[in-house]
CSV table of C-alpha atoms and ligand atoms in Angstrom, one decimal:
chain,number,residue,atom,x,y,z
A,1,MET,CA,0.0,0.0,0.0
A,2,ILE,CA,2.7,2.5,1.1
A,3,ALA,CA,4.9,1.5,-1.9
A,4,SER,CA,2.0,2.1,-4.3
A,5,VAL,CA,1.3,5.5,-2.9
A,6,VAL,CA,5.1,6.4,-3.0
A,7,GLY,CA,5.2,5.1,-6.6
A,8,ALA,CA,2.2,7.1,-7.7
A,9,ILE,CA,3.4,10.4,-6.1
A,10,ALA,CA,6.9,9.8,-7.5
A,11,ARG,CA,5.6,9.1,-11.0
A,12,LYS,CA,3.6,12.3,-11.1
A,13,ASN,CA,6.4,14.5,-9.6
A,14,PHE,CA,9.2,13.1,-11.7
A,15,ASN,CA,7.3,13.3,-15.0
A,16,ALA,CA,6.5,17.0,-14.2
A,17,GLY,CA,10.1,17.7,-13.0
A,18,LEU,CA,11.6,16.3,-16.2
A,19,ARG,CA,9.8,18.8,-18.4
A,20,PHE,CA,12.6,20.9,-19.9
A,21,ASP,CA,12.3,24.2,-21.6
A,22,SER,CA,13.5,23.8,-25.2
A,23,THR,CA,12.3,27.3,-26.2
A,24,GLN,CA,14.9,29.2,-24.3
A,25,ARG,CA,18.5,29.4,-25.6
A,26,SER,CA,20.4,26.7,-23.7
A,27,VAL,CA,23.7,27.7,-22.1
A,28,LEU,CA,26.1,25.8,-19.9
A,29,PRO,CA,26.8,27.3,-16.5
A,30,ILE,CA,30.3,28.8,-15.9
A,31,SER,CA,32.8,26.5,-14.4
A,32,ASP,CA,34.0,27.0,-10.8
A,33,GLY,CA,37.3,25.2,-11.4
A,34,LYS,CA,36.5,22.2,-9.0
A,35,HIS,CA,37.1,18.7,-10.3
A,36,GLU,CA,35.2,16.2,-8.2
A,37,ARG,CA,32.8,15.8,-11.0
A,38,LEU,CA,32.0,13.0,-13.5
A,39,LEU,CA,32.4,13.0,-17.2
A,40,TYR,CA,29.6,10.9,-18.7
A,41,LEU,CA,30.2,9.8,-22.3
A,42,HIS,CA,27.3,8.4,-24.3
A,43,ILE,CA,28.0,5.9,-27.2
A,44,PRO,CA,24.6,5.4,-28.9
A,45,PHE,CA,25.5,2.6,-31.3
A,46,CYS,CA,24.4,-1.0,-31.0
A,47,GLU,CA,25.0,-4.0,-33.4
A,48,GLN,CA,21.3,-4.8,-33.2
A,49,LEU,CA,18.5,-2.9,-31.6
A,50,CYS,CA,16.4,-4.5,-28.9
A,51,PRO,CA,12.7,-3.6,-29.6
A,52,TYR,CA,11.8,-2.6,-26.0
A,53,CYS,CA,14.9,-0.5,-25.2
A,54,SER,CA,14.4,3.1,-24.1
A,55,PHE,CA,18.1,4.2,-24.2
A,56,HIS,CA,19.2,6.6,-26.9
A,57,ARG,CA,20.7,4.2,-29.5
A,58,VAL,CA,20.9,3.6,-33.2
A,59,ILE,CA,22.1,0.8,-35.4
A,60,PHE,CA,26.0,0.7,-35.7
A,61,GLU,CA,27.4,2.1,-38.9
A,62,GLU,CA,31.2,2.4,-39.0
A,63,ASN,CA,31.7,5.8,-40.8
A,64,LEU,CA,29.0,7.5,-38.7
A,65,CYS,CA,30.5,5.9,-35.5
A,66,ARG,CA,34.0,7.1,-36.3
A,67,ALA,CA,32.7,10.7,-37.0
A,68,TYR,CA,30.8,10.5,-33.7
A,69,PHE,CA,33.8,9.5,-31.6
A,70,SER,CA,35.8,12.2,-33.2
A,71,ALA,CA,33.1,14.8,-32.3
A,72,LEU,CA,33.0,13.3,-28.7
A,73,ARG,CA,36.7,14.0,-28.3
A,74,LYS,CA,36.2,17.6,-29.6
A,75,GLU,CA,33.4,18.0,-27.0
A,76,ILE,CA,35.7,16.8,-24.2
A,77,LEU,CA,38.1,19.5,-25.3
A,78,LEU,CA,35.3,22.1,-25.3
A,79,TYR,CA,34.7,21.4,-21.7
A,80,LYS,CA,38.4,21.6,-20.9
A,81,LYS,CA,38.6,24.9,-22.6
A,82,ALA,CA,35.6,26.2,-20.7
A,83,GLY,CA,37.5,25.4,-17.4
A,84,TRP,CA,35.7,22.2,-16.4
A,85,SER,CA,37.7,19.3,-14.8
A,86,PHE,CA,36.7,15.8,-13.8
A,87,SER,CA,37.9,13.0,-11.5
A,88,GLY,CA,35.9,10.1,-13.0
A,89,VAL,CA,34.6,8.9,-16.4
A,90,TYR,CA,31.6,6.7,-17.0
A,91,VAL,CA,31.0,5.4,-20.6
A,92,GLY,CA,27.4,4.2,-21.2
A,93,GLY,CA,25.3,3.4,-24.2
A,94,GLY,CA,24.2,1.9,-26.5
A,95,THR,CA,27.2,-0.3,-26.6
A,96,PRO,CA,30.4,1.6,-25.6
A,97,THR,CA,32.7,-1.2,-26.8
A,98,VAL,CA,31.3,-1.3,-30.3
A,99,MET,CA,34.5,0.3,-31.7
A,100,LEU,CA,37.4,-0.4,-29.4
A,101,ASP,CA,40.1,1.6,-31.2
A,102,GLU,CA,37.9,4.7,-31.0
A,103,LEU,CA,37.0,4.1,-27.4
A,104,LYS,CA,40.7,3.6,-26.5
A,105,GLU,CA,41.7,6.9,-28.1
A,106,THR,CA,38.8,8.7,-26.4
A,107,LEU,CA,39.8,7.3,-22.9
A,108,LYS,CA,43.4,8.2,-23.6
A,109,LEU,CA,42.4,11.8,-24.3
A,110,ALA,CA,40.3,12.0,-21.1
A,111,SER,CA,43.1,10.6,-19.0
A,112,ASN,CA,45.6,13.1,-20.4
A,113,GLU,CA,43.3,16.0,-19.9
A,114,PHE,CA,41.9,15.3,-16.4
A,115,PRO,CA,43.1,13.9,-13.1
A,116,LEU,CA,41.0,10.7,-13.3
A,117,LYS,CA,40.6,8.4,-10.4
A,118,SER,CA,38.1,6.0,-11.9
A,119,ILE,CA,36.9,4.8,-15.4
A,120,SER,CA,33.7,2.8,-15.7
A,121,VAL,CA,32.7,1.2,-19.0
A,122,GLU,CA,29.5,-0.7,-20.0
A,123,THR,CA,29.7,-3.7,-22.3
A,124,ASN,CA,27.8,-6.7,-23.6
A,125,PRO,CA,28.7,-10.4,-23.1
A,126,ASN,CA,29.7,-10.9,-26.7
A,127,HIS,CA,32.5,-8.3,-26.3
A,128,LEU,CA,34.2,-10.2,-23.5
A,129,HIS,CA,37.2,-11.6,-25.2
A,130,GLU,CA,41.0,-11.4,-24.8
A,131,ASP,CA,41.6,-8.6,-27.3
A,132,SER,CA,38.9,-6.3,-25.9
A,133,VAL,CA,39.7,-6.9,-22.3
A,134,LYS,CA,43.4,-6.2,-22.9
A,135,ILE,CA,42.5,-2.8,-24.5
A,136,LEU,CA,40.2,-1.9,-21.6
A,137,ILE,CA,42.9,-2.9,-19.0
A,138,ASP,CA,45.5,-0.9,-20.9
A,139,SER,CA,43.1,2.0,-20.9
A,140,SER,CA,43.0,1.9,-17.1
A,141,VAL,CA,39.4,0.9,-16.9
A,142,SER,CA,38.6,0.3,-13.2
A,143,ARG,CA,35.1,-1.0,-13.5
A,144,LEU,CA,33.5,-3.1,-16.2
A,145,SER,CA,29.8,-3.4,-16.2
A,146,VAL,CA,28.3,-6.2,-18.2
A,147,GLY,CA,24.7,-6.3,-19.3
A,148,VAL,CA,23.5,-9.8,-18.4
A,149,GLN,CA,19.8,-9.4,-17.3
A,150,SER,CA,19.3,-13.1,-16.7
A,151,PHE,CA,21.0,-16.5,-17.3
A,152,ASP,CA,17.6,-18.1,-18.2
A,153,ASP,CA,17.6,-19.2,-21.8
A,154,ASP,CA,13.8,-18.7,-22.2
A,155,LEU,CA,14.0,-15.1,-20.9
A,156,LEU,CA,17.1,-14.4,-23.0
A,157,ARG,CA,15.2,-15.6,-26.1
A,158,LYS,CA,12.2,-13.4,-25.2
A,159,MET,CA,14.5,-10.4,-24.9
A,160,GLY,CA,16.2,-11.2,-28.2
A,161,ARG,CA,19.5,-11.7,-26.4
A,162,TYR,CA,20.0,-15.4,-26.8
A,163,HIS,CA,21.1,-15.3,-30.4
A,164,LYS,CA,23.2,-12.2,-29.9
A,165,TYR,CA,25.1,-13.0,-26.7
A,166,GLY,CA,24.7,-16.8,-26.4
A,167,SER,CA,23.1,-19.1,-23.8
A,168,GLY,CA,22.9,-18.3,-20.1
A,169,GLU,CA,25.7,-20.9,-19.5
A,170,GLU,CA,28.0,-19.3,-22.1
A,171,ILE,CA,27.4,-15.9,-20.6
A,172,ALA,CA,28.2,-17.3,-17.1
A,173,GLN,CA,31.4,-18.8,-18.4
A,174,ARG,CA,32.5,-15.4,-19.9
A,175,LEU,CA,31.7,-13.6,-16.7
A,176,LYS,CA,33.7,-16.1,-14.7
A,177,TRP,CA,36.6,-15.7,-17.1
A,178,VAL,CA,36.6,-11.8,-16.9
A,179,ASN,CA,35.9,-11.5,-13.1
A,180,GLY,CA,39.1,-10.4,-11.4
A,181,SER,CA,40.5,-8.7,-14.5
A,182,PHE,CA,39.3,-5.3,-13.3
A,183,PRO,CA,39.1,-3.9,-9.7
A,184,THR,CA,35.3,-4.2,-10.2
A,185,VAL,CA,33.3,-6.4,-12.6
A,186,ASN,CA,29.6,-5.7,-12.3
A,187,ALA,CA,26.7,-7.8,-13.7
A,188,ASP,CA,23.6,-5.8,-14.6
A,189,MET,CA,20.6,-8.0,-13.8
A,190,ILE,CA,16.8,-7.5,-14.0
A,191,PHE,CA,14.2,-8.9,-11.7
A,192,ASN,CA,10.4,-9.0,-12.0
A,193,PHE,CA,10.1,-10.0,-15.7
A,194,PRO,CA,6.4,-11.0,-16.2
A,195,THR,CA,7.3,-14.7,-16.8
A,196,GLN,CA,10.1,-14.9,-14.2
A,197,THR,CA,9.4,-17.5,-11.5
A,198,ASN,CA,10.9,-17.8,-8.1
A,199,THR,CA,13.0,-20.7,-9.3
A,200,VAL,CA,14.3,-18.7,-12.3
A,201,LEU,CA,15.3,-15.8,-10.0
A,202,GLN,CA,16.9,-18.1,-7.5
A,203,THR,CA,18.9,-20.0,-10.1
A,204,ASP,CA,20.2,-16.7,-11.5
A,205,VAL,CA,21.3,-15.6,-8.0
A,206,GLU,CA,23.0,-18.9,-7.3
A,207,THR,CA,24.8,-18.6,-10.7
A,208,LEU,CA,26.2,-15.2,-9.7
A,209,LEU,CA,27.2,-16.4,-6.3
A,210,ALA,CA,29.0,-19.4,-7.9
A,211,ILE,CA,30.9,-17.0,-10.2
A,212,GLY,CA,31.8,-14.8,-7.2
A,213,ILE,CA,31.3,-11.7,-9.3
A,214,SER,CA,32.5,-8.6,-7.5
A,215,GLN,CA,29.4,-6.5,-8.0
A,216,ILE,CA,25.7,-7.1,-8.9
A,217,THR,CA,23.2,-4.5,-9.9
A,218,TYR,CA,19.7,-5.9,-9.7
A,219,TYR,CA,17.3,-3.5,-11.5
A,220,PRO,CA,13.5,-3.9,-11.2
A,221,LEU,CA,12.0,-4.2,-14.6
A,222,MET,CA,11.3,-0.6,-15.8
A,223,VAL,CA,8.9,0.0,-18.6
A,224,SER,CA,8.6,3.5,-20.1
A,225,ASP,CA,5.2,4.7,-21.3
A,226,TYR,CA,6.3,4.7,-25.0
A,227,SER,CA,8.0,1.2,-25.0
A,228,ARG,CA,5.4,-0.4,-22.7
A,229,GLU,CA,3.5,-2.2,-25.5
A,230,ALA,CA,6.6,-3.5,-27.3
A,231,MET,CA,8.3,-4.6,-24.1
A,232,LEU,CA,5.3,-6.4,-22.6
A,233,LYS,CA,4.5,-8.1,-26.0
A,234,ALA,CA,8.1,-9.3,-26.2
A,235,LEU,CA,8.2,-10.5,-22.6
A,236,GLY,CA,4.7,-11.9,-22.5
A,237,GLY,CA,2.6,-10.5,-19.6
A,238,LYS,CA,2.0,-7.7,-17.2
A,239,VAL,CA,4.3,-6.3,-14.5
A,240,SER,CA,3.3,-7.2,-11.0
A,241,TYR,CA,4.5,-4.8,-8.3
A,242,ALA,CA,3.3,-7.1,-5.5
A,243,ARG,CA,5.8,-9.7,-6.9
A,244,GLU,CA,8.5,-7.0,-7.3
A,245,LYS,CA,8.5,-6.5,-3.5
A,246,GLN,CA,8.6,-10.2,-2.8
A,247,PHE,CA,11.5,-10.7,-5.3
A,248,TYR,CA,13.4,-7.7,-3.9
A,249,ARG,CA,13.1,-9.1,-0.3
A,250,PHE,CA,14.6,-12.4,-1.5
A,251,LEU,CA,17.4,-10.7,-3.4
A,252,SER,CA,18.3,-8.4,-0.5
A,253,GLU,CA,18.3,-11.3,2.1
A,254,ARG,CA,20.2,-13.7,-0.1
A,255,LEU,CA,22.8,-11.3,-1.4
A,256,SER,CA,23.4,-9.4,1.9
A,257,LYS,CA,25.1,-12.6,3.2
A,258,ARG,CA,28.0,-12.1,0.8
A,259,TYR,CA,27.6,-8.5,-0.4
A,260,HIS,CA,27.3,-5.1,1.0
A,261,HIS,CA,24.5,-2.7,-0.2
A,262,SER,CA,26.3,0.0,-2.3
A,263,SER,CA,22.8,1.3,-3.1
A,264,ALA,CA,19.3,0.0,-2.6
A,265,TRP,CA,19.7,-2.3,-5.7
A,266,CYS,CA,23.5,-2.6,-6.1
A,267,PHE,CA,25.4,-5.3,-4.1
A,268,SER,CA,29.2,-5.0,-3.9
A,269,GLN,CA,31.8,-7.4,-2.4
A,270,ASN,CA,34.0,-4.4,-1.5
A,271,SER,CA,32.5,-2.6,1.4
A,272,ASN,CA,34.5,0.5,0.6
A,273,ASN,CA,32.1,3.4,0.2
A,274,ASN,CA,34.0,4.7,-2.8
A,275,THR,CA,33.1,1.6,-4.9
A,276,ALA,CA,31.7,3.0,-8.1
A,277,ILE,CA,28.2,1.9,-9.2
A,278,ASP,CA,26.1,2.1,-12.3
A,279,GLU,CA,24.1,5.1,-10.9
A,280,TYR,CA,27.0,7.5,-11.1
A,281,ILE,CA,24.5,10.2,-10.2
A,282,VAL,CA,24.7,8.8,-6.6
A,283,ASP,CA,28.6,8.8,-6.6
A,284,PHE,CA,28.9,12.3,-8.0
A,285,ASP,CA,26.8,15.3,-7.1
A,286,GLU,CA,27.5,16.8,-10.5
A,287,TYR,CA,28.3,15.3,-14.0
A,288,ALA,CA,28.8,16.6,-17.5
A,289,GLY,CA,26.8,14.7,-20.2
A,290,ILE,CA,28.9,14.3,-23.4
A,291,GLY,CA,27.6,12.9,-26.6
A,292,SER,CA,24.2,12.9,-28.4
A,293,GLY,CA,21.3,12.5,-26.0
A,294,ALA,CA,23.5,12.7,-22.9
A,295,ILE,CA,22.0,14.4,-19.8
A,296,GLY,CA,24.2,16.5,-17.5
A,297,PHE,CA,23.8,18.3,-14.2
A,298,LEU,CA,26.3,21.1,-13.5
A,299,ARG,CA,26.0,23.8,-10.9
A,300,GLY,CA,22.3,23.4,-10.5
A,301,THR,CA,21.5,23.3,-14.2
A,302,CYS,CA,20.2,20.0,-15.7
A,303,TYR,CA,20.6,19.8,-19.5
A,304,ALA,CA,20.3,17.4,-22.4
A,305,ASN,CA,22.3,17.3,-25.6
A,306,THR,CA,20.6,17.0,-29.0
A,307,PHE,CA,19.3,13.5,-29.7
A,308,SER,CA,20.1,13.9,-33.5
A,309,ILE,CA,23.5,12.4,-34.1
A,310,LYS,CA,23.9,14.3,-37.3
A,311,ASP,CA,23.1,17.6,-35.6
A,312,TYR,CA,25.4,16.7,-32.7
A,313,ILE,CA,28.4,16.1,-35.0
A,314,SER,CA,27.6,19.4,-37.0
A,315,LEU,CA,27.3,21.5,-33.9
A,316,ILE,CA,30.5,20.2,-32.4
A,317,ASN,CA,32.4,20.7,-35.6
A,318,GLU,CA,31.2,24.4,-35.5
A,319,GLY,CA,32.8,24.6,-32.0
A,320,LEU,CA,29.4,24.8,-30.2
A,321,PHE,CA,28.0,23.0,-27.1
A,322,PRO,CA,25.2,20.8,-28.6
A,323,LEU,CA,22.6,21.6,-25.9
A,324,ALA,CA,19.0,21.0,-26.8
A,325,ALA,CA,17.2,21.9,-23.5
A,326,THR,CA,18.1,23.0,-20.0
A,327,LYS,CA,16.3,23.3,-16.6
A,328,ILE,CA,17.6,25.4,-13.7
A,329,PHE,CA,16.9,23.7,-10.4
A,330,SER,CA,15.5,25.8,-7.6
A,331,PRO,CA,17.1,25.4,-4.1
A,332,ALA,CA,14.1,23.2,-3.1
A,333,ASP,CA,14.5,21.0,-6.3
A,334,LYS,CA,18.2,20.6,-5.5
A,335,ALA,CA,17.5,19.7,-1.9
A,336,ARG,CA,14.9,17.0,-2.9
A,337,TYR,CA,17.2,15.6,-5.6
A,338,ASN,CA,20.1,15.4,-3.1
A,339,PHE,CA,17.9,13.8,-0.4
A,340,MET,CA,16.7,11.1,-2.8
A,341,MET,CA,20.1,10.4,-4.5
A,342,LYS,CA,22.1,10.3,-1.3
A,343,LEU,CA,19.6,8.0,0.5
A,344,PHE,CA,19.6,5.7,-2.5
A,345,SER,CA,23.2,4.9,-1.4
A,346,THR,CA,21.4,3.8,1.8
A,347,SER,CA,22.7,6.6,4.1
A,348,LEU,CA,22.7,10.4,4.2
A,349,SER,CA,25.0,12.3,6.4
A,350,PHE,CA,23.7,15.4,8.1
A,351,ARG,CA,26.6,17.3,6.5
A,352,ASP,CA,25.4,16.3,3.0
A,353,MET,CA,22.2,18.4,3.4
A,354,GLU,CA,24.0,21.4,4.9
A,355,ASP,CA,21.3,24.0,5.5
A,356,SER,CA,18.7,22.6,3.1
A,357,TRP,CA,16.6,20.5,5.6
A,358,GLY,CA,13.9,23.1,5.4
A,359,HIS,CA,13.1,22.0,1.9
A,360,VAL,CA,12.7,18.3,2.7
A,361,TRP,CA,11.1,18.2,6.2
A,362,GLN,CA,7.8,16.8,4.8
A,363,GLU,CA,9.6,14.0,3.0
A,364,LEU,CA,11.7,13.3,6.0
A,365,LEU,CA,8.7,13.2,8.3
A,366,ALA,CA,6.6,11.0,5.9
A,367,PHE,CA,9.4,8.4,5.3
A,368,ARG,CA,10.2,8.4,9.0
A,369,LEU,CA,6.5,7.7,9.9
A,370,ALA,CA,6.5,5.0,7.1
A,371,GLY,CA,9.4,3.2,9.0
A,372,ALA,CA,11.8,3.8,6.1
A,373,LEU,CA,14.5,5.8,8.0
A,374,LYS,CA,16.6,5.2,11.0
A,375,MET,CA,18.1,8.3,12.7
A,376,GLY,CA,21.7,8.1,13.9
A,377,HIS,CA,24.0,10.7,15.5
A,378,GLU,CA,25.6,11.8,12.2
A,379,GLU,CA,23.5,10.3,9.5
A,380,ILE,CA,20.2,8.9,8.4
A,381,ARG,CA,20.1,5.3,7.2
A,382,LEU,CA,17.5,3.4,5.2
A,383,THR,CA,15.8,0.5,7.0
A,384,ALA,CA,15.0,-2.8,5.1
A,385,ARG,CA,11.5,-1.3,4.4
A,386,GLY,CA,13.2,2.0,3.3
A,387,ARG,CA,15.5,0.2,0.8
A,388,TYR,CA,12.4,-1.2,-1.0
A,389,LEU,CA,10.7,2.2,-1.0
A,390,TRP,CA,13.8,3.7,-2.5
A,391,VAL,CA,13.8,0.9,-5.2
A,392,VAL,CA,10.2,2.1,-6.0
A,393,LEU,CA,11.3,5.8,-6.0
A,394,MET,CA,14.3,5.2,-8.3
A,395,ARG,CA,12.3,2.9,-10.6
A,396,GLU,CA,9.9,5.8,-11.1
A,397,PHE,CA,12.8,8.3,-11.5
A,398,PHE,CA,14.4,6.2,-14.3
A,399,ILE,CA,11.1,5.5,-16.0
A,400,ALA,CA,10.6,9.3,-16.1
A,401,VAL,CA,14.1,9.7,-17.6
A,402,ASN,CA,13.2,7.1,-20.2
A,403,ASN,CA,9.9,8.8,-20.9
A,404,PHE,CA,11.9,12.0,-21.4
A,405,ARG,CA,14.3,10.3,-23.8
A,406,ASP,CA,11.5,8.7,-25.8
A,407,HIS,CA,9.8,12.1,-26.0
A,408,CYS,CA,13.1,13.7,-27.3
A,409,ARG,CA,13.9,11.1,-29.9
B,501,SF4,S1,19.2,-3.0,-24.6
B,501,SF4,FE1,21.4,-2.5,-24.8
B,501,SF4,S2,22.1,-3.7,-26.6
B,501,SF4,FE2,19.8,-3.6,-26.7
B,501,SF4,S3,19.4,-1.8,-28.0
B,501,SF4,FE3,19.3,-1.1,-25.8
B,501,SF4,S4,21.4,-0.3,-25.4
B,501,SF4,FE4,21.5,-1.6,-27.3
């Protein structure tokens, strides 16, 4: 009941909050010279397109992809010239490892230009082979995140992944082989597929435990409004939120025995708080979005680059930032965003909120009364119930982001 109410309120607020103004001229804020920020690079190319996917992606085409990577490097230099600096890089997609020579050159440029402490790269199971892994290790990649979703062959077939990436057993073998090659190897998994049974979920979890993978991100199935029909047709059925809660409880209990909660849905072997996770928006208060369709958040301004790859390349070649829309957050927006993101990592130190508690007292009170928060001397922590409520909140946040992307494409 409480989860349904939280979900409904979050859905309404996030969809309203992600309405950007594309009529105003979009400008990037001025840099303040600090460098504890993240550089997000978006690679929108995939060898084949999954019909239900809401990410900004197009079919791979070599010439266009090379021109795109070249523009990406120019955009990195535009940020450098404007005085921005970064301590981490996250490469997401699409499929970032679709052209390894271009990725390598781009990471080399970023490493030369900025004092990087971490580099995260997303990939797919078919790109886990000796040559690619060597290039990524040589490029100082500290975290490799592999899109697995499930090891169940029936589900992989429904998602159109079986013929692309192989059977569940083949994927498990590749993961086992690559685990240990980087400080963190993450497996992206999904729970609450319409046809997923308790047994299928338990078998997936036991496979991950047998591999001993260093990090697991277990997303709840997220269906954006625009892709709902295609996704549910492909996966065969409806999404049940009652089962989502039951599945999450199982995951949390089973994985907590061997892993630490890096976020409500990310489980890491390393209990170090600095372990990077997929949701870089939790690790970094601010991030620049580089590439077509990338979303950034710098100095209180949230912005999106153009979703047209051709326009993106042309604008960059003219020496312009390719912004399509911006939204300036009010102090109250910023406080609520901070409250939600920090608590997603399961704790919020009083220092993190500084003097902005006045903007979130209602949320604080409501979640405290719902039994979601535990107050300590220096921080607030999520309870087990709170972790599931934050799964609901973040599920709705990412669905709203996907709706925004679908709307812009
Ligand atoms: S799910 Fe992954 S591989 Fe499939 S189209 Fe989307 S980004 Fe590409």
